[in-house]
Amino acid sequence: MKTFKRLLQYATPLHHYLPEYLIYTIIGIIFGLVNFSALIPLLDLLFNQTNAQEAAKNLVQPHFEFSVYYFIDLFKYHLSTYIVQDKMHALYFVGMFIACCTILANFGRYMSARVIVRLRMTMLKRVRNDLYTKLTEQSLSFYHDKKKGEILTIMASDVQEIESNVVNSIQVFLRDPFIIIAYFIALFFMSTKLTLFTIWYFPLSGFIISYISKKLKQKGHFSQSLLGRVLSIFEESIGGIRIIQAFGAKKFMQNKFGSANQEFIDVSRSMYNQRELASPITEILSVSVILILILYGGSLVIGENPIMSGAVFMTYLVFYSQILQPAKNISTAITTIQKGLVSSERIFDVLDAPVTIQEKPNADAIKDFNNEIVYDNINFSYEQQPVLKNVNLTIKKGQIIALVGRSGAGKSTMADLLPRFYDVQGGAVKIDGHDVRDLKVEDLRSLMGVVSQQAILFNDSVFNNIAFGYPDANKEEVIRAAKIANAHEFIEQLENGYDTNIGDGGMKLSGGQRQRLTIARAVFKNPPIMILDEATSALDTESEKLVQGALDKLMESRTSIVIAHRLSTIQYASEIIVMEKGEIVERGNHQELLANGGIYRRLVEMQEFK
């Protein structure tokens, strides 16, 4: 119930929906009732013509009063007028009356459905927006713990479950109880004795459905978790299809996926079988109660002392049949909503996940970088594993600092601490004397541009990728950035130039072209601090030369932190920092470090040997 209430908050304010919905629902119910009520005089007219005609002669026009009886008597009066004149006219009158009531009843149902559609779309839009906002605000550590497939399942499948199960159930809970209540009032009005006799059906049905629902919710959690695993394997396989085929691992991955998929299917089959059980059980109970109703009600009509006419009893059966479908809807909704609530809980788990990178309430603004970056006695661990230990480093404005060392030495972590992708556990990272944790996150990151080893681009045009985050970008500035990044020439040769769509992840471009676009993006942002994380390591020699030339232009008059495995690309650095197991073990320029004959010299000689 707590999850359901929280989910309903996404439809607030409810007064935008409920009053309008209830009005249209009541219109649909009232005219539906009136519609079926017209069956009584119609049946009397068709099957009891003599009595109907005699009764018609004795009716007089009723005096107005706001009550159900007045409208019933008014209808009978007009009908009697037609019966006396011509029975066919009376038949046409009842037929037209039923047709008008049907139109109005369906108008009410349609308009109420439109209100629910509006509520549905509002809820889904807000849920998706909140999920996306939360995911874009999360720190990188969140994505180390969550599989991409699981996140995609939550964003796609779980949100869809809310639409197909929870929102549909809300519609049932808002509409069908009113239908049942209205028809029960009419049934009591027609025969209290008969209605009391059949009322046992509802608590019995509710008890059975409640039991099924509890079982269903338990399996729902497991089912969605398994779906996340299936999608995760699927996503990994698409991304690694070259490796799967190169290593002859197609059968292995097919078996792995098939096993996970079979487990998901088995749990889902069991869950859906239980869910579908609600409908036939309700159907069996419905037929049983109708049969009992016919037997018992028939005795009230054809017994020695009949207390109901045949027409009334036939109409009573029609009314009762109108209750059974809403009752069935409610019982089905109680079971289906459980799966939707499981999905809601998974969504709220993501929305409630703490964001480890928090901005202080009164964070300081920073618009410029003027003096220096200081790593002051930094310590950082990830999952209890030390990554950086007592690191001290000062980077003056305009310097190019290169970080080198074996994989796992802590180079990328050093760079990630500066824009607060992670926060240190000990010491402080400072910019112009300000601890980065005391600054506004958006201001801090606006001072930096990042070019990583993997060229991360978006399925959009060349122009929008370069001007990423700047919807009002000037085309001349975009072209200038592309020229600095040695990208303008190949962009001009594309089919639509700067308006060419580059495909998913820039797959329509070569590796060197993609990397030059990321450099152009960094140039366009024009930040005072650049972070280059092995920006050329994945390129061939020709592409590396072009990209390196673009990087040299990019770093002109900027403070840069360069992480490199190819040591030939960082010989010009102001200072080279050699890291080993999270510590700085050597520092100096290229010539000084070669002369020292330490780790750096060995790394250089190894690469020259290759």
Coordinates of C-alpha atoms in Angstrom, one line a residue:
M1 CA 0.0 0.0 0.0
K2 CA 2.9 2.3 0.8
T3 CA 4.3 1.8 -2.7
F4 CA 0.9 2.3 -4.3
K5 CA 0.4 5.6 -2.4
R6 CA 3.8 6.8 -3.5
L7 CA 3.1 5.9 -7.1
L8 CA -0.1 7.9 -7.0
Q9 CA 1.9 11.0 -6.1
Y10 CA 3.1 11.0 -9.7
A11 CA -0.5 11.7 -10.7
T12 CA -0.9 14.7 -8.4
P13 CA -2.8 17.0 -8.1
L14 CA -5.6 14.4 -8.2
H15 CA -8.2 17.1 -8.4
H16 CA -7.1 17.6 -12.0
Y17 CA -8.5 14.1 -12.7
L18 CA -10.8 12.7 -10.1
P19 CA -13.8 15.1 -10.2
E20 CA -14.0 15.0 -14.0
Y21 CA -13.5 11.2 -14.0
L22 CA -16.2 10.7 -11.4
I23 CA -18.7 12.9 -13.2
Y24 CA -18.2 11.0 -16.5
T25 CA -18.2 7.6 -14.7
I26 CA -21.5 8.5 -12.9
I27 CA -23.0 9.6 -16.2
G28 CA -22.0 6.3 -17.7
I29 CA -23.4 4.3 -14.8
I30 CA -26.7 6.2 -14.5
F31 CA -27.6 5.9 -18.2
G32 CA -26.4 2.3 -18.2
L33 CA -28.9 1.6 -15.3
V34 CA -31.7 3.5 -17.0
N35 CA -30.9 1.7 -20.2
F36 CA -31.4 -1.7 -18.6
S37 CA -34.4 -0.5 -16.5
A38 CA -36.2 0.1 -19.8
L39 CA -36.2 -3.6 -20.3
I40 CA -39.0 -4.2 -17.8
P41 CA -41.7 -2.2 -19.6
L42 CA -40.4 -3.5 -22.9
L43 CA -40.7 -7.1 -21.8
D44 CA -44.1 -6.4 -20.3
L45 CA -45.1 -4.9 -23.6
L46 CA -43.9 -7.8 -25.7
F47 CA -45.0 -10.8 -23.5
N48 CA -47.8 -9.4 -21.3
Q49 CA -49.7 -7.2 -23.7
T50 CA -53.1 -7.4 -22.1
N51 CA -52.0 -6.5 -18.6
A52 CA -49.7 -3.8 -19.9
Q53 CA -52.5 -2.2 -21.9
E54 CA -54.9 -2.3 -19.0
A55 CA -52.3 -0.8 -16.7
A56 CA -51.5 2.0 -19.2
K57 CA -55.2 3.2 -19.2
N58 CA -55.0 3.8 -15.4
L59 CA -51.8 5.9 -15.3
V60 CA -51.8 9.6 -14.9
Q61 CA -49.0 12.1 -15.4
P62 CA -47.0 12.4 -12.1
H63 CA -46.3 15.7 -10.3
F64 CA -42.6 16.8 -10.4
E65 CA -40.4 15.9 -7.5
F66 CA -36.6 15.1 -7.5
S67 CA -36.7 11.4 -6.9
V68 CA -36.1 8.1 -8.7
Y69 CA -39.8 7.3 -8.5
Y70 CA -40.8 10.5 -10.3
F71 CA -38.6 9.6 -13.3
I72 CA -39.8 6.0 -13.3
D73 CA -43.5 7.1 -13.2
L74 CA -42.8 9.8 -15.9
F75 CA -41.4 7.1 -18.2
K76 CA -44.3 4.8 -17.5
Y77 CA -46.8 7.6 -18.2
H78 CA -45.3 8.4 -21.6
L79 CA -45.0 4.8 -22.5
S80 CA -48.6 4.2 -21.5
T81 CA -49.7 7.0 -23.8
Y82 CA -48.0 5.2 -26.7
I83 CA -49.4 1.9 -25.7
V84 CA -53.0 3.2 -25.7
Q85 CA -52.4 4.9 -29.1
D86 CA -50.4 2.2 -30.9
K87 CA -48.3 -0.6 -29.5
M88 CA -45.8 -0.3 -32.3
H89 CA -45.3 3.4 -31.4
A90 CA -44.7 2.3 -27.8
L91 CA -42.1 -0.2 -29.1
Y92 CA -40.3 2.5 -31.1
F93 CA -40.4 4.8 -28.1
V94 CA -38.7 2.2 -25.8
G95 CA -36.2 1.4 -28.6
M96 CA -35.3 5.1 -29.1
F97 CA -35.1 5.6 -25.3
I98 CA -32.7 2.6 -25.0
A99 CA -30.6 3.9 -27.9
C100 CA -30.3 7.4 -26.4
C101 CA -29.3 5.9 -23.0
T102 CA -26.8 3.7 -24.7
I103 CA -25.2 6.7 -26.5
L104 CA -25.0 8.7 -23.3
A105 CA -23.7 5.8 -21.2
N106 CA -20.9 5.1 -23.7
F107 CA -20.2 8.9 -24.0
G108 CA -19.6 8.9 -20.2
R109 CA -17.4 5.8 -20.4
Y110 CA -15.4 7.2 -23.3
M111 CA -14.8 10.6 -21.6
S112 CA -13.8 8.9 -18.4
A113 CA -11.3 6.8 -20.3
R114 CA -9.8 9.9 -21.8
V115 CA -9.3 11.3 -18.3
I116 CA -7.5 8.1 -17.3
V117 CA -5.3 8.3 -20.4
R118 CA -4.3 11.8 -19.4
L119 CA -3.5 10.5 -15.9
R120 CA -1.6 7.5 -17.3
M121 CA 0.6 9.6 -19.6
T122 CA 1.3 12.1 -16.8
M123 CA 2.4 9.4 -14.4
L124 CA 4.7 7.7 -17.0
K125 CA 6.2 10.9 -18.1
R126 CA 7.1 11.9 -14.5
V127 CA 8.4 8.4 -13.6
R128 CA 10.7 8.3 -16.6
N129 CA 11.8 11.9 -16.1
D130 CA 12.7 11.2 -12.5
L131 CA 14.5 8.0 -13.4
Y132 CA 16.5 9.7 -16.1
T133 CA 17.3 12.7 -13.8
K134 CA 18.4 10.4 -11.0
L135 CA 20.6 8.2 -13.3
T136 CA 22.3 11.3 -14.8
E137 CA 23.0 12.7 -11.3
Q138 CA 24.4 9.4 -9.9
S139 CA 28.2 9.1 -9.3
L140 CA 30.3 6.6 -11.3
S141 CA 30.4 4.2 -8.3
F142 CA 26.7 3.6 -8.7
Y143 CA 27.3 2.2 -12.2
H144 CA 30.0 -0.1 -10.9
D145 CA 27.4 -1.9 -8.8
K146 CA 24.5 -1.8 -11.3
K147 CA 24.5 -3.8 -14.5
K148 CA 23.5 -1.9 -17.6
G149 CA 20.9 -4.6 -18.5
E150 CA 19.3 -4.2 -15.1
I151 CA 19.0 -0.4 -15.5
L152 CA 17.6 -0.8 -19.0
T153 CA 15.0 -3.3 -17.6
I154 CA 14.0 -0.8 -15.0
M155 CA 13.7 2.1 -17.5
A156 CA 11.8 0.0 -20.1
S157 CA 10.2 -3.1 -18.7
D158 CA 9.4 -1.9 -15.2
V159 CA 8.0 1.4 -16.3
Q160 CA 5.9 -0.5 -18.9
E161 CA 4.6 -2.8 -16.1
I162 CA 3.4 0.3 -14.3
E163 CA 1.4 1.3 -17.3
S164 CA -0.1 -2.0 -18.2
N165 CA -0.8 -3.2 -14.7
V166 CA -0.9 -0.5 -12.0
V167 CA -2.5 2.3 -14.1
N168 CA -5.1 -0.1 -15.6
S169 CA -5.8 -1.4 -12.0
I170 CA -6.2 2.2 -10.8
Q171 CA -8.9 2.7 -13.6
V172 CA -10.7 -0.4 -12.4
F173 CA -10.5 0.6 -8.7
L174 CA -11.9 4.1 -9.5
R175 CA -14.7 2.9 -11.8
D176 CA -15.9 -0.6 -11.1
P177 CA -16.7 -0.2 -7.3
F178 CA -19.1 2.6 -8.3
I179 CA -20.7 0.3 -10.9
I180 CA -21.1 -2.5 -8.4
I181 CA -22.6 -0.2 -5.8
A182 CA -25.0 1.4 -8.2
Y183 CA -26.2 -1.9 -9.6
F184 CA -26.6 -3.4 -6.1
I185 CA -28.8 -0.4 -5.1
A186 CA -30.9 -1.2 -8.1
L187 CA -31.0 -4.9 -7.2
F188 CA -32.0 -4.2 -3.6
F189 CA -34.7 -1.9 -5.0
M190 CA -36.0 -4.7 -7.2
S191 CA -35.7 -7.5 -4.6
T192 CA -34.0 -7.2 -1.2
K193 CA -34.6 -10.9 -0.5
L194 CA -33.0 -12.2 -3.7
T195 CA -30.0 -9.8 -3.4
L196 CA -29.2 -10.8 0.2
F197 CA -29.3 -14.4 -0.9
T198 CA -26.6 -13.9 -3.5
I199 CA -24.3 -11.5 -1.7
W200 CA -22.1 -14.3 -0.3
Y201 CA -20.3 -14.6 -3.6
F202 CA -18.1 -11.4 -3.2
P203 CA -16.3 -12.2 0.1
L204 CA -15.6 -15.7 -1.1
S205 CA -14.2 -14.5 -4.4
G206 CA -12.1 -11.8 -2.6
F207 CA -10.5 -14.4 -0.2
I208 CA -9.4 -16.6 -3.1
I209 CA -8.0 -13.7 -5.1
S210 CA -6.1 -12.4 -2.1
Y211 CA -4.4 -15.7 -1.7
I212 CA -3.3 -15.8 -5.3
S213 CA -2.1 -12.2 -5.2
K214 CA 0.4 -12.9 -2.3
K215 CA 1.9 -15.8 -4.2
L216 CA 2.1 -13.6 -7.4
K217 CA 4.0 -10.8 -5.7
Q218 CA 6.7 -13.1 -4.4
K219 CA 7.4 -14.4 -7.9
G220 CA 7.2 -10.9 -9.5
H221 CA 10.4 -9.8 -7.7
F222 CA 12.4 -12.8 -9.0
S223 CA 11.0 -12.5 -12.5
Q224 CA 12.1 -8.9 -13.0
S225 CA 15.5 -9.6 -11.5
L226 CA 16.0 -12.5 -14.0
L227 CA 14.9 -10.2 -16.9
G228 CA 17.6 -7.8 -15.9
R229 CA 20.1 -10.6 -16.1
V230 CA 18.9 -11.7 -19.5
L231 CA 19.1 -8.2 -20.9
S232 CA 22.5 -7.7 -19.4
I233 CA 23.9 -10.8 -21.2
F234 CA 22.2 -9.6 -24.4
E235 CA 23.7 -6.1 -24.1
E236 CA 27.2 -7.5 -23.4
S237 CA 26.9 -9.9 -26.3
I238 CA 26.1 -7.1 -28.8
G239 CA 28.9 -5.0 -27.5
G240 CA 31.4 -7.9 -27.6
I241 CA 30.2 -9.7 -30.7
R242 CA 33.7 -9.4 -32.3
I243 CA 35.3 -11.1 -29.4
I244 CA 32.6 -13.8 -29.1
Q245 CA 33.2 -14.7 -32.8
A246 CA 36.9 -14.4 -32.7
F247 CA 37.3 -16.7 -29.7
G248 CA 34.8 -19.2 -31.1
A249 CA 32.6 -18.6 -28.0
K250 CA 29.3 -18.4 -29.9
K251 CA 28.0 -21.7 -28.4
F252 CA 29.2 -20.8 -25.0
M253 CA 27.4 -17.5 -25.0
Q254 CA 24.3 -19.0 -26.6
N255 CA 24.1 -21.6 -23.8
K256 CA 24.7 -18.9 -21.2
F257 CA 21.9 -16.8 -22.6
G258 CA 19.6 -19.8 -23.1
S259 CA 20.1 -20.9 -19.5
A260 CA 19.3 -17.4 -18.1
N261 CA 16.4 -17.0 -20.6
Q262 CA 15.0 -20.5 -19.6
E263 CA 15.1 -19.6 -15.9
F264 CA 13.2 -16.4 -16.6
I265 CA 10.7 -18.2 -18.7
D266 CA 10.1 -20.9 -16.1
V267 CA 9.4 -18.3 -13.3
S268 CA 7.3 -16.1 -15.6
R269 CA 5.3 -19.1 -16.8
S270 CA 4.5 -20.0 -13.2
M271 CA 3.7 -16.4 -12.4
Y272 CA 1.4 -15.9 -15.4
N273 CA -0.4 -19.2 -14.7
Q274 CA -1.2 -18.0 -11.2
R275 CA -2.3 -14.6 -12.5
E276 CA -4.6 -16.2 -15.1
L277 CA -6.1 -18.4 -12.5
A278 CA -7.9 -15.5 -11.0
S279 CA -10.1 -15.1 -14.1
P280 CA -11.4 -18.7 -14.4
I281 CA -12.0 -18.9 -10.7
T282 CA -14.1 -15.8 -10.8
E283 CA -15.9 -17.1 -13.9
I284 CA -16.8 -20.3 -12.2
L285 CA -18.0 -18.5 -9.1
S286 CA -20.0 -16.2 -11.4
V287 CA -21.7 -19.0 -13.3
S288 CA -22.4 -20.8 -10.0
V289 CA -24.1 -17.8 -8.5
I290 CA -26.1 -17.2 -11.7
L291 CA -27.4 -20.8 -11.7
I292 CA -28.3 -20.5 -8.0
L293 CA -29.9 -17.1 -8.7
I294 CA -32.0 -18.6 -11.5
L295 CA -33.1 -21.5 -9.4
Y296 CA -34.0 -19.5 -6.3
G297 CA -35.3 -16.5 -8.3
G298 CA -37.3 -18.7 -10.5
S299 CA -39.1 -20.0 -7.4
L300 CA -40.1 -16.5 -6.5
V301 CA -41.7 -16.0 -10.0
I302 CA -43.4 -19.4 -10.6
G303 CA -44.1 -20.5 -7.0
E304 CA -47.5 -20.7 -5.4
N305 CA -47.2 -17.1 -4.2
P306 CA -45.1 -15.3 -6.7
I307 CA -43.5 -12.1 -5.5
M308 CA -41.8 -11.0 -8.8
S309 CA -43.0 -10.8 -12.3
G310 CA -41.2 -12.5 -15.1
A311 CA -40.2 -9.2 -16.7
V312 CA -38.7 -7.9 -13.4
F313 CA -36.8 -11.2 -12.8
M314 CA -35.4 -11.1 -16.4
T315 CA -34.2 -7.5 -15.8
Y316 CA -32.8 -8.5 -12.4
L317 CA -30.7 -11.2 -14.1
V318 CA -29.5 -8.6 -16.7
F319 CA -28.6 -6.2 -13.8
Y320 CA -26.8 -8.9 -11.9
S321 CA -24.8 -9.9 -15.0
Q322 CA -23.6 -6.3 -15.2
I323 CA -22.1 -6.7 -11.7
L324 CA -20.2 -9.8 -12.5
Q325 CA -17.8 -8.3 -15.0
P326 CA -16.8 -5.4 -12.7
A327 CA -16.3 -7.9 -9.9
K328 CA -14.2 -10.0 -12.2
N329 CA -12.2 -6.9 -13.3
I330 CA -11.5 -6.0 -9.6
S331 CA -10.4 -9.6 -8.8
T332 CA -8.1 -9.6 -11.8
A333 CA -6.8 -6.1 -11.0
I334 CA -5.9 -7.2 -7.5
T335 CA -3.6 -9.9 -8.9
T336 CA -2.1 -7.9 -11.8
I337 CA -1.3 -4.9 -9.7
Q338 CA 1.1 -7.0 -7.7
K339 CA 3.4 -7.4 -10.6
G340 CA 3.2 -3.7 -11.3
L341 CA 3.9 -2.9 -7.6
V342 CA 7.0 -5.2 -7.8
S343 CA 8.2 -3.0 -10.7
S344 CA 7.4 0.1 -8.8
E345 CA 9.5 -1.1 -5.9
R346 CA 12.4 -1.7 -8.2
I347 CA 12.0 1.8 -9.7
F348 CA 11.9 3.4 -6.2
D349 CA 15.0 1.4 -5.3
V350 CA 16.8 3.4 -8.0
L351 CA 15.2 6.7 -7.1
D352 CA 16.1 6.2 -3.4
A353 CA 19.6 5.1 -4.1
P354 CA 21.9 7.7 -2.4
V355 CA 23.9 10.0 -4.6
T356 CA 27.4 9.9 -3.1
I357 CA 28.5 13.1 -4.8
Q358 CA 26.5 15.7 -2.9
E359 CA 26.7 19.4 -3.3
K360 CA 26.8 21.4 -0.1
P361 CA 23.7 23.6 0.6
N362 CA 25.8 26.8 0.5
A363 CA 28.4 25.6 -2.0
D364 CA 30.8 28.3 -3.4
A365 CA 30.6 29.4 -7.0
I366 CA 33.7 29.3 -9.2
K367 CA 33.8 30.7 -12.7
D368 CA 37.6 30.9 -13.5
F369 CA 40.8 29.0 -12.9
N370 CA 43.6 31.3 -12.0
N371 CA 46.5 29.7 -10.0
E372 CA 46.9 26.0 -9.3
I373 CA 45.4 22.6 -8.7
V374 CA 46.6 20.8 -5.5
Y375 CA 46.3 17.2 -4.6
D376 CA 46.9 17.4 -0.8
N377 CA 47.8 14.1 0.8
I378 CA 45.2 12.2 -1.1
N379 CA 43.9 8.8 0.0
F380 CA 41.2 6.9 -1.9
S381 CA 39.9 3.3 -1.7
Y382 CA 37.3 1.5 -3.7
E383 CA 35.4 -1.4 -2.0
Q384 CA 38.1 -1.5 0.8
Q385 CA 40.9 -1.8 -1.8
P386 CA 43.4 1.1 -1.5
V387 CA 43.8 2.9 -4.9
L388 CA 45.7 6.1 -3.9
K389 CA 48.0 6.5 -0.9
N390 CA 49.2 9.8 0.5
V391 CA 49.5 11.5 -3.0
N392 CA 50.7 15.1 -3.1
L393 CA 50.9 17.0 -6.3
T394 CA 50.7 20.7 -7.4
I395 CA 49.8 21.7 -10.9
K396 CA 50.4 25.3 -11.8
K397 CA 48.2 27.1 -14.3
G398 CA 49.4 26.5 -17.9
Q399 CA 51.3 23.3 -17.0
I400 CA 51.0 20.0 -18.8
I401 CA 51.2 17.2 -16.3
A402 CA 51.6 13.6 -17.6
L403 CA 50.6 10.7 -15.4
V404 CA 52.3 7.4 -16.4
G405 CA 52.6 3.9 -14.9
R406 CA 51.4 0.4 -15.2
S407 CA 47.7 -0.4 -15.4
G408 CA 46.0 -0.1 -12.0
A409 CA 48.6 2.4 -10.7
G410 CA 45.8 4.9 -10.0
K411 CA 46.3 7.3 -12.9
S412 CA 42.7 7.5 -14.1
T413 CA 41.5 7.7 -10.5
M414 CA 43.7 10.8 -10.0
A415 CA 42.0 12.4 -13.0
D416 CA 38.5 11.4 -11.9
L417 CA 38.9 13.0 -8.5
L418 CA 39.4 16.5 -10.0
P419 CA 35.8 16.8 -11.5
R420 CA 34.4 15.0 -8.5
F421 CA 33.4 11.8 -10.3
Y422 CA 34.5 10.3 -7.0
D423 CA 35.3 11.9 -3.6
V424 CA 38.5 11.3 -1.7
Q425 CA 38.4 9.4 1.6
G426 CA 41.4 11.3 3.0
G427 CA 43.1 14.6 2.1
A428 CA 41.6 17.2 -0.3
V429 CA 41.7 18.2 -4.0
K430 CA 41.9 21.9 -4.3
I431 CA 41.5 24.5 -7.1
D432 CA 42.8 27.9 -6.3
G433 CA 42.7 27.1 -2.6
H434 CA 39.1 25.8 -2.7
D435 CA 38.4 22.2 -1.8
V436 CA 36.4 20.8 -4.7
R437 CA 33.8 19.4 -2.3
D438 CA 33.0 23.0 -1.2
L439 CA 32.3 24.2 -4.8
K440 CA 29.1 24.0 -6.9
V441 CA 29.4 20.8 -9.0
E442 CA 28.2 22.4 -12.2
D443 CA 30.6 25.3 -11.8
L444 CA 33.5 22.9 -11.1
R445 CA 32.9 20.7 -14.1
S446 CA 32.4 23.7 -16.4
L447 CA 36.1 24.4 -15.9
M448 CA 37.1 21.1 -17.4
G449 CA 37.0 19.2 -20.7
V450 CA 37.5 15.5 -21.0
V451 CA 38.8 13.4 -23.9
S452 CA 38.9 9.7 -23.0
Q453 CA 40.4 6.6 -24.7
Q454 CA 36.9 5.5 -25.8
A455 CA 35.3 8.1 -28.1
I456 CA 31.9 8.6 -26.5
L457 CA 29.6 10.1 -29.1
F458 CA 25.8 10.2 -29.5
N459 CA 23.4 9.1 -32.2
D460 CA 23.0 12.6 -33.6
S461 CA 24.5 15.0 -36.2
V462 CA 28.2 16.0 -36.3
F463 CA 27.1 19.5 -35.4
N464 CA 25.2 18.5 -32.3
N465 CA 28.0 16.2 -31.1
I466 CA 30.5 19.0 -31.3
A467 CA 28.2 21.5 -29.7
F468 CA 27.0 19.0 -27.1
G469 CA 25.0 20.6 -24.3
Y470 CA 24.8 24.0 -26.2
P471 CA 21.5 24.0 -28.2
D472 CA 22.0 27.6 -29.3
A473 CA 25.6 27.0 -30.6
N474 CA 26.9 29.3 -33.4
K475 CA 27.9 27.3 -36.5
E476 CA 31.1 29.4 -37.0
E477 CA 32.3 28.5 -33.6
V478 CA 31.6 24.8 -34.2
I479 CA 33.6 24.9 -37.5
R480 CA 36.4 26.7 -35.7
A481 CA 36.5 24.0 -33.1
A482 CA 36.5 21.3 -35.8
K483 CA 39.4 23.0 -37.6
I484 CA 41.5 23.1 -34.4
A485 CA 40.7 19.4 -33.9
N486 CA 41.8 18.5 -37.5
A487 CA 38.3 17.4 -38.2
H488 CA 36.9 20.0 -40.6
E489 CA 38.3 18.4 -43.7
F490 CA 36.7 14.9 -43.2
I491 CA 33.4 16.5 -42.0
E492 CA 33.1 18.5 -45.2
Q493 CA 33.4 15.2 -47.1
L494 CA 30.5 13.5 -45.3
E495 CA 27.2 13.2 -47.1
N496 CA 25.5 16.1 -45.3
G497 CA 28.5 17.8 -43.8
Y498 CA 28.0 19.0 -40.3
D499 CA 24.3 17.8 -40.5
T500 CA 25.3 14.2 -41.1
N501 CA 24.1 11.7 -38.5
I502 CA 27.0 9.7 -37.2
G503 CA 25.0 6.6 -36.0
D504 CA 25.0 4.8 -32.7
G505 CA 28.2 5.7 -30.9
G506 CA 29.6 7.3 -34.1
M507 CA 29.8 3.9 -35.8
K508 CA 29.6 5.6 -39.3
L509 CA 33.1 7.1 -38.6
S510 CA 36.5 5.6 -38.2
G511 CA 38.3 5.5 -34.8
G512 CA 40.5 8.5 -35.6
Q513 CA 37.5 10.5 -36.9
R514 CA 35.5 9.7 -33.8
Q515 CA 38.3 10.8 -31.5
R516 CA 38.8 14.1 -33.4
L517 CA 35.1 14.8 -32.9
T518 CA 35.5 14.4 -29.1
I519 CA 38.5 16.7 -29.3
A520 CA 36.4 19.2 -31.3
R521 CA 33.7 18.9 -28.6
A522 CA 36.3 19.8 -25.9
V523 CA 37.7 22.7 -28.0
F524 CA 34.2 24.1 -28.4
K525 CA 33.6 24.0 -24.7
N526 CA 36.8 26.0 -24.3
P527 CA 37.6 25.0 -20.7
P528 CA 40.8 26.2 -18.9
I529 CA 41.6 22.6 -17.7
M530 CA 41.8 19.6 -19.9
I531 CA 41.9 15.9 -18.9
L532 CA 43.2 13.6 -21.6
D533 CA 42.8 9.9 -20.6
E534 CA 44.9 7.8 -23.1
A535 CA 43.2 9.7 -25.9
T536 CA 45.4 8.1 -28.6
S537 CA 46.2 4.6 -27.3
A538 CA 43.5 2.9 -29.3
L539 CA 44.5 4.4 -32.7
D540 CA 46.7 3.4 -35.6
T541 CA 49.9 5.3 -36.3
E542 CA 48.4 7.6 -39.0
S543 CA 45.2 8.4 -37.0
E544 CA 47.4 8.9 -33.9
K545 CA 49.5 11.5 -35.7
L546 CA 46.4 13.4 -36.7
V547 CA 44.8 13.2 -33.3
Q548 CA 48.0 14.1 -31.5
G549 CA 48.3 17.2 -33.6
A550 CA 44.7 18.1 -32.6
L551 CA 45.6 17.5 -29.0
D552 CA 48.6 19.7 -29.2
K553 CA 46.4 22.5 -30.4
L554 CA 43.9 21.7 -27.7
M555 CA 46.4 22.0 -24.9
E556 CA 47.8 25.3 -26.0
S557 CA 47.4 27.9 -23.2
R558 CA 45.5 25.3 -21.1
T559 CA 46.3 23.4 -17.9
S560 CA 46.3 19.8 -18.9
I561 CA 46.4 16.4 -17.1
V562 CA 47.5 13.8 -19.6
I563 CA 47.3 10.0 -18.9
A564 CA 49.3 8.1 -21.5
H565 CA 50.7 4.6 -22.1
R566 CA 52.5 5.7 -25.3
L567 CA 55.3 7.6 -23.7
S568 CA 56.4 9.2 -26.9
T569 CA 53.3 11.4 -26.8
I570 CA 54.1 13.1 -23.5
Q571 CA 57.8 13.9 -23.8
Y572 CA 56.9 17.6 -24.0
A573 CA 55.0 17.6 -20.7
S574 CA 56.0 20.2 -18.0
E575 CA 56.3 17.4 -15.5
I576 CA 55.9 13.6 -15.8
I577 CA 54.5 11.8 -12.7
V578 CA 55.3 8.1 -12.5
M579 CA 52.8 6.1 -10.4
E580 CA 53.1 2.7 -8.9
K581 CA 50.5 1.0 -6.7
G582 CA 48.7 4.2 -5.9
E583 CA 51.8 6.2 -5.0
I584 CA 54.1 8.7 -6.8
V585 CA 57.4 7.0 -7.2
E586 CA 59.2 9.4 -9.7
R587 CA 58.6 12.9 -11.0
G588 CA 60.5 15.2 -13.4
N589 CA 60.7 16.0 -17.1
H590 CA 61.5 13.5 -19.8
Q591 CA 65.3 14.0 -19.8
E592 CA 65.6 14.0 -16.0
L593 CA 63.6 10.8 -15.6
L594 CA 65.7 9.1 -18.3
A595 CA 68.8 10.1 -16.5
N596 CA 67.6 8.7 -13.2
G597 CA 67.4 5.2 -14.8
G598 CA 64.3 4.2 -12.8
I599 CA 60.8 2.9 -13.7
Y600 CA 60.2 5.6 -16.3
R601 CA 63.4 4.7 -18.2
R602 CA 62.5 1.0 -18.2
L603 CA 59.0 1.8 -19.5
V604 CA 60.5 3.9 -22.3
E605 CA 63.0 1.2 -23.2
M606 CA 60.3 -1.4 -23.3
Q607 CA 58.3 0.6 -25.7
E608 CA 61.3 1.4 -27.9
F609 CA 62.1 -2.3 -28.0
K610 CA 58.6 -3.0 -29.2

